[in-house]
Amino acid sequence: MSIGYLLLLALGICWTFVAIILSEAKSKNCSIFAFYCIGSFLATLLLLLWGGLPLLKELILPEKRFAVGCFAVCAIFNGIGQGITMWNLKKGGRALAYAIPQLSFLLSFVWSIFFWSQQLNWRSASGIVLIVTAVVFLSMCKQQKNSSELELKRVFISIGAMMLCGISQILLITPTQLSSAEALNPLTGSCVIQASNAFFFLILLLCRYKQEKSGIKPAVKYGIFWGIFASCAYCVLLPALRILGKIGQSGIVFAVGSSMTILLFTGFTVIRFREKLTLAQWGAFAAVVAGIFLVKL
């Protein structure tokens, strides 16, 4: 069990670096499609080099088809959600625009309660209420001058991204609940996700090549860095889901990982982009983090 929580810590750190790279790439006007295509292709290549021939052999086994399908569809939903999130990381409100999609764990957590015997107690219920209240407050509170402003339109865009990422998480957790004979090796699962991502964004890039052409060159550097941390994140995420799933706690993986990412990325935006948060916003962020840890307990 302690190994599972150490993996959660590593996951939060990897996700924070992913968030930082996303924000930096957006500030350099990178092509979103090229960014994810290049990053996902590199991540796939790294995973194939690491896993070798056994990884490819596992993909063609009949008993693994359901898991492969779940991971492939998961990648599409996650790719769309992450692409929308990156597009929404405009000047002003970066912390809030990134924080709201990270609350997608609520969908997978509720799903886990009904279908995967996720533990639920008064602390978990209180945490959910605290998180939802804080997010609603952040979305509706009046912004002060020079504050980290997030207009209502971008709030709804962030909520849409949250829903897509939440569905992706359910599809991602599902194969980890299968028997050993049907489940995929974490490296194989990660490879399926990244390869599906690369193929999906390559199609979009080719369809919009003229519009995206100017943003391809800056996307190469940031896409490479994203690919490295994304491959590491999935190699940590899938074992964590399987280990904690055995004790009925797979639903907390995204909750705890997201809480660390929200907290660390908020600190990054304040330092890097000098975005000012009001005291009320700081309080709401603290409530989100507190709520997420209540869900974990």
Short mmCIF file of C-alpha atoms in Angstrom, two decimals:
data_model
loop_
_atom_site.label_atom_id
_atom_site.label_comp_id
_atom_site.label_asym_id
_atom_site.label_seq_id
_atom_site.Cartn_x
_atom_site.Cartn_y
_atom_site.Cartn_z
CA MET A 1 0.00 0.00 0.00
CA SER A 2 2.88 2.38 0.79
CA ILE A 3 4.22 1.79 -2.74
CA GLY A 4 0.85 2.93 -4.12
CA TYR A 5 1.04 6.22 -2.22
CA LEU A 6 4.65 6.80 -3.32
CA LEU A 7 3.46 6.33 -6.89
CA LEU A 8 0.77 8.96 -6.22
CA LEU A 9 3.46 11.41 -5.11
CA ALA A 10 5.48 10.76 -8.27
CA LEU A 11 2.32 11.11 -10.35
CA GLY A 12 1.51 14.54 -8.91
CA ILE A 13 5.03 15.74 -9.72
CA CYS A 14 4.89 14.41 -13.30
CA TRP A 15 1.49 16.00 -13.88
CA THR A 16 2.75 19.33 -12.57
CA PHE A 17 5.59 19.33 -15.10
CA VAL A 18 3.08 18.41 -17.82
CA ALA A 19 0.93 21.39 -16.79
CA ILE A 20 3.92 23.75 -16.78
CA ILE A 21 4.96 22.61 -20.27
CA LEU A 22 1.39 23.08 -21.53
CA SER A 23 1.28 26.62 -20.20
CA GLU A 24 4.69 27.52 -21.64
CA ALA A 25 3.77 26.04 -25.02
CA LYS A 26 0.54 28.03 -25.12
CA SER A 27 2.39 31.25 -24.28
CA LYS A 28 4.68 30.63 -27.31
CA ASN A 29 1.68 30.19 -29.66
CA CYS A 30 2.47 26.56 -30.39
CA SER A 31 0.13 24.58 -32.59
CA ILE A 32 -1.98 22.49 -30.21
CA PHE A 33 -2.30 19.68 -32.77
CA ALA A 34 1.43 19.62 -33.57
CA PHE A 35 2.31 19.82 -29.87
CA TYR A 36 0.29 16.75 -28.92
CA CYS A 37 1.16 14.84 -32.09
CA ILE A 38 4.91 15.27 -31.61
CA GLY A 39 4.77 14.68 -27.87
CA SER A 40 2.61 11.57 -28.16
CA PHE A 41 4.77 10.14 -30.95
CA LEU A 42 7.91 10.61 -28.87
CA ALA A 43 6.23 9.07 -25.81
CA THR A 44 5.17 6.05 -27.92
CA LEU A 45 8.71 5.64 -29.25
CA LEU A 46 10.21 5.80 -25.74
CA LEU A 47 7.75 3.22 -24.43
CA LEU A 48 8.42 0.88 -27.37
CA LEU A 49 12.17 1.14 -26.81
CA TRP A 50 11.66 0.40 -23.13
CA GLY A 51 9.15 -2.43 -23.52
CA GLY A 52 10.59 -4.04 -26.62
CA LEU A 53 9.08 -6.92 -28.59
CA PRO A 54 7.03 -8.42 -25.68
CA LEU A 55 5.02 -5.20 -25.61
CA LEU A 56 3.98 -5.59 -29.25
CA LYS A 57 3.15 -9.28 -28.81
CA GLU A 58 0.77 -8.49 -25.96
CA LEU A 59 -1.28 -6.18 -28.19
CA ILE A 60 -2.41 -8.97 -30.51
CA LEU A 61 -3.60 -11.40 -27.82
CA PRO A 62 -7.40 -11.96 -28.11
CA GLU A 63 -7.99 -11.72 -24.36
CA LYS A 64 -6.40 -8.26 -24.30
CA ARG A 65 -8.68 -6.68 -26.92
CA PHE A 66 -11.15 -5.14 -24.48
CA ALA A 67 -8.35 -3.46 -22.52
CA VAL A 68 -6.72 -2.20 -25.73
CA GLY A 69 -10.05 -0.76 -26.89
CA CYS A 70 -10.65 1.02 -23.57
CA PHE A 71 -7.20 2.60 -23.63
CA ALA A 72 -7.55 3.68 -27.27
CA VAL A 73 -10.94 5.38 -26.73
CA CYS A 74 -9.64 6.84 -23.45
CA ALA A 75 -6.82 8.50 -25.40
CA ILE A 76 -9.28 10.19 -27.78
CA PHE A 77 -11.42 11.64 -24.99
CA ASN A 78 -8.37 12.70 -23.02
CA GLY A 79 -6.73 14.20 -26.10
CA ILE A 80 -9.75 16.36 -26.87
CA GLY A 81 -10.08 17.41 -23.22
CA GLN A 82 -6.39 18.27 -22.86
CA GLY A 83 -6.38 20.10 -26.19
CA ILE A 84 -9.31 22.26 -25.06
CA THR A 85 -7.55 22.88 -21.75
CA MET A 86 -4.37 24.01 -23.51
CA TRP A 87 -6.35 26.30 -25.84
CA ASN A 88 -8.04 27.82 -22.79
CA LEU A 89 -4.74 28.70 -21.07
CA LYS A 90 -4.82 32.28 -22.31
CA LYS A 91 -3.43 35.35 -20.60
CA GLY A 92 -5.16 35.83 -17.27
CA GLY A 93 -6.82 33.08 -15.29
CA ARG A 94 -4.38 30.33 -16.19
CA ALA A 95 -4.53 28.82 -12.70
CA LEU A 96 -8.34 28.64 -12.71
CA ALA A 97 -8.54 27.49 -16.34
CA TYR A 98 -6.24 24.58 -15.52
CA ALA A 99 -7.71 23.81 -12.09
CA ILE A 100 -11.31 23.20 -13.21
CA PRO A 101 -10.50 20.36 -15.70
CA GLN A 102 -8.42 18.70 -12.98
CA LEU A 103 -11.63 18.20 -11.00
CA SER A 104 -12.58 15.57 -13.57
CA PHE A 105 -11.68 13.02 -10.92
CA LEU A 106 -15.18 13.61 -9.49
CA LEU A 107 -16.68 11.59 -12.34
CA SER A 108 -14.33 8.64 -11.94
CA PHE A 109 -14.68 8.77 -8.15
CA VAL A 110 -18.49 8.58 -8.26
CA TRP A 111 -18.27 5.84 -10.90
CA SER A 112 -15.87 3.92 -8.65
CA ILE A 113 -18.33 4.07 -5.76
CA PHE A 114 -21.10 2.42 -7.79
CA PHE A 115 -19.12 -0.06 -9.87
CA TRP A 116 -15.75 -0.73 -8.22
CA SER A 117 -16.50 -0.78 -4.49
CA GLN A 118 -14.73 2.52 -3.81
CA GLN A 119 -14.81 3.28 -0.08
CA LEU A 120 -17.19 6.12 0.87
CA ASN A 121 -17.54 7.74 4.28
CA TRP A 122 -18.53 11.09 5.74
CA ARG A 123 -15.05 12.53 5.05
CA SER A 124 -15.29 11.67 1.36
CA ALA A 125 -18.79 13.14 1.09
CA SER A 126 -17.67 16.31 2.91
CA GLY A 127 -14.68 16.60 0.58
CA ILE A 128 -16.88 16.39 -2.52
CA VAL A 129 -19.21 19.11 -1.19
CA LEU A 130 -16.24 21.33 -0.27
CA ILE A 131 -14.68 20.96 -3.73
CA VAL A 132 -17.89 21.66 -5.64
CA THR A 133 -18.65 24.70 -3.47
CA ALA A 134 -15.16 26.10 -4.00
CA VAL A 135 -15.27 25.63 -7.77
CA VAL A 136 -18.72 27.24 -8.03
CA PHE A 137 -17.43 30.16 -5.97
CA LEU A 138 -14.34 30.54 -8.18
CA SER A 139 -16.56 30.54 -11.26
CA MET A 140 -19.04 33.14 -10.01
CA CYS A 141 -17.06 35.48 -7.76
CA LYS A 142 -16.53 39.05 -8.94
CA GLN A 143 -12.99 39.64 -10.18
CA GLN A 144 -10.87 42.48 -8.85
CA LYS A 145 -8.54 44.63 -10.88
CA ASN A 146 -5.30 42.82 -11.85
CA SER A 147 -6.65 39.57 -10.43
CA SER A 148 -6.46 36.20 -12.17
CA GLU A 149 -9.59 36.76 -14.27
CA LEU A 150 -11.52 33.94 -15.90
CA GLU A 151 -14.61 35.07 -17.82
CA LEU A 152 -17.77 32.96 -17.79
CA LYS A 153 -17.25 31.63 -21.34
CA ARG A 154 -13.88 30.18 -20.39
CA VAL A 155 -15.38 28.68 -17.23
CA PHE A 156 -17.86 26.69 -19.34
CA ILE A 157 -15.05 25.65 -21.70
CA SER A 158 -13.08 24.38 -18.70
CA ILE A 159 -16.12 22.46 -17.44
CA GLY A 160 -16.50 20.85 -20.88
CA ALA A 161 -12.85 19.79 -20.77
CA MET A 162 -13.44 18.43 -17.26
CA MET A 163 -16.30 16.21 -18.47
CA LEU A 164 -14.23 14.81 -21.34
CA CYS A 165 -11.27 14.08 -19.08
CA GLY A 166 -13.59 12.48 -16.53
CA ILE A 167 -14.95 10.03 -19.12
CA SER A 168 -11.38 9.34 -20.16
CA GLN A 169 -10.46 8.49 -16.56
CA ILE A 170 -13.32 5.99 -16.28
CA LEU A 171 -12.12 4.29 -19.48
CA LEU A 172 -8.56 4.33 -18.13
CA ILE A 173 -9.44 2.77 -14.77
CA THR A 174 -11.68 0.05 -16.26
CA PRO A 175 -8.86 -2.15 -17.72
CA THR A 176 -6.97 -2.03 -14.40
CA GLN A 177 -9.92 -3.77 -12.74
CA LEU A 178 -9.68 -6.79 -15.07
CA SER A 179 -8.10 -10.12 -14.20
CA SER A 180 -4.38 -10.63 -14.78
CA ALA A 181 -5.12 -12.62 -17.92
CA GLU A 182 -7.14 -9.77 -19.46
CA ALA A 183 -5.23 -6.74 -18.11
CA LEU A 184 -2.41 -5.09 -20.03
CA ASN A 185 1.09 -4.47 -18.78
CA PRO A 186 1.39 -0.78 -17.72
CA LEU A 187 3.95 -0.15 -20.46
CA THR A 188 1.66 -1.67 -23.08
CA GLY A 189 -1.34 0.31 -21.88
CA SER A 190 0.67 3.52 -21.87
CA CYS A 191 1.89 2.78 -25.40
CA VAL A 192 -1.68 2.24 -26.67
CA ILE A 193 -2.78 5.57 -25.17
CA GLN A 194 0.12 7.56 -26.59
CA ALA A 195 -0.04 5.91 -30.02
CA SER A 196 -3.79 6.61 -30.24
CA ASN A 197 -3.12 10.22 -29.21
CA ALA A 198 -0.42 10.62 -31.85
CA PHE A 199 -2.65 9.21 -34.61
CA PHE A 200 -5.65 11.33 -33.57
CA PHE A 201 -3.73 14.62 -33.48
CA LEU A 202 -1.84 13.79 -36.68
CA ILE A 203 -5.17 13.58 -38.52
CA LEU A 204 -6.28 16.92 -37.06
CA LEU A 205 -2.92 18.50 -37.92
CA LEU A 206 -3.09 17.34 -41.53
CA CYS A 207 -6.67 18.64 -41.86
CA ARG A 208 -5.67 22.08 -40.54
CA TYR A 209 -2.08 22.24 -41.75
CA LYS A 210 -2.32 25.71 -43.35
CA GLN A 211 -3.81 27.26 -40.21
CA GLU A 212 -1.38 25.44 -37.90
CA LYS A 213 1.78 25.76 -40.00
CA SER A 214 3.23 28.78 -38.18
CA GLY A 215 2.90 27.08 -34.79
CA ILE A 216 4.56 23.79 -35.72
CA LYS A 217 8.19 24.86 -35.25
CA PRO A 218 7.82 26.11 -31.64
CA ALA A 219 5.69 23.04 -30.88
CA VAL A 220 8.59 20.68 -31.57
CA LYS A 221 10.67 21.62 -28.51
CA TYR A 222 7.77 21.74 -26.07
CA GLY A 223 6.20 18.61 -27.55
CA ILE A 224 9.40 16.68 -26.90
CA PHE A 225 9.49 17.73 -23.23
CA TRP A 226 5.77 16.94 -22.88
CA GLY A 227 6.28 13.50 -24.39
CA ILE A 228 8.98 12.63 -21.86
CA PHE A 229 6.91 13.60 -18.82
CA ALA A 230 3.65 12.21 -20.25
CA SER A 231 5.21 8.78 -20.80
CA CYS A 232 6.59 8.83 -17.26
CA ALA A 233 3.19 9.88 -15.87
CA TYR A 234 1.33 6.99 -17.52
CA CYS A 235 3.97 4.47 -16.43
CA VAL A 236 3.35 5.63 -12.86
CA LEU A 237 -0.42 6.07 -13.16
CA LEU A 238 -1.40 2.58 -14.35
CA PRO A 239 0.52 0.67 -11.62
CA ALA A 240 -0.92 3.05 -9.01
CA LEU A 241 -4.46 2.34 -10.25
CA ARG A 242 -3.89 -1.40 -10.11
CA ILE A 243 -2.21 -1.43 -6.66
CA LEU A 244 -4.76 0.85 -5.00
CA GLY A 245 -7.63 -0.82 -6.86
CA LYS A 246 -6.88 -4.03 -4.95
CA ILE A 247 -7.82 -2.26 -1.71
CA GLY A 248 -10.82 -0.41 -3.17
CA GLN A 249 -9.08 2.95 -3.52
CA SER A 250 -8.60 3.35 -7.27
CA GLY A 251 -10.95 6.36 -7.16
CA ILE A 252 -8.50 8.43 -5.08
CA VAL A 253 -5.65 8.22 -7.59
CA PHE A 254 -6.88 11.08 -9.76
CA ALA A 255 -8.12 12.98 -6.70
CA VAL A 256 -4.78 13.09 -4.91
CA GLY A 257 -2.75 13.54 -8.09
CA SER A 258 -4.98 16.42 -9.16
CA SER A 259 -4.78 18.12 -5.77
CA MET A 260 -0.99 18.21 -5.95
CA THR A 261 -1.10 19.48 -9.53
CA ILE A 262 -3.58 22.25 -8.76
CA LEU A 263 -1.54 23.45 -5.80
CA LEU A 264 1.86 23.31 -7.49
CA PHE A 265 0.67 24.74 -10.81
CA THR A 266 -1.07 27.63 -9.05
CA GLY A 267 2.21 28.47 -7.34
CA PHE A 268 3.97 28.29 -10.71
CA THR A 269 1.55 30.70 -12.42
CA VAL A 270 1.89 33.20 -9.58
CA ILE A 271 5.69 33.14 -9.85
CA ARG A 272 6.15 32.67 -13.60
CA PHE A 273 3.35 34.82 -15.02
CA ARG A 274 2.88 37.08 -11.96
CA GLU A 275 -0.84 36.44 -11.94
CA LYS A 276 -2.40 37.83 -8.80
CA LEU A 277 -5.00 35.88 -6.91
CA THR A 278 -7.39 37.55 -4.53
CA LEU A 279 -7.59 36.36 -0.93
CA ALA A 280 -10.97 34.83 -1.74
CA GLN A 281 -9.44 32.88 -4.64
CA TRP A 282 -6.57 31.66 -2.45
CA GLY A 283 -9.14 30.55 0.10
CA ALA A 284 -11.12 28.70 -2.57
CA PHE A 285 -7.97 26.95 -3.81
CA ALA A 286 -7.17 25.92 -0.25
CA ALA A 287 -10.72 24.55 0.05
CA VAL A 288 -10.26 22.53 -3.15
CA VAL A 289 -7.04 20.97 -1.88
CA ALA A 290 -8.54 20.30 1.57
CA GLY A 291 -11.60 18.74 -0.04
CA ILE A 292 -9.51 16.46 -2.22
CA PHE A 293 -7.53 15.21 0.74
CA LEU A 294 -10.75 14.60 2.66
CA VAL A 295 -11.82 12.39 -0.24
CA LYS A 296 -8.58 10.44 0.19
CA LEU A 297 -8.98 9.80 3.92
#
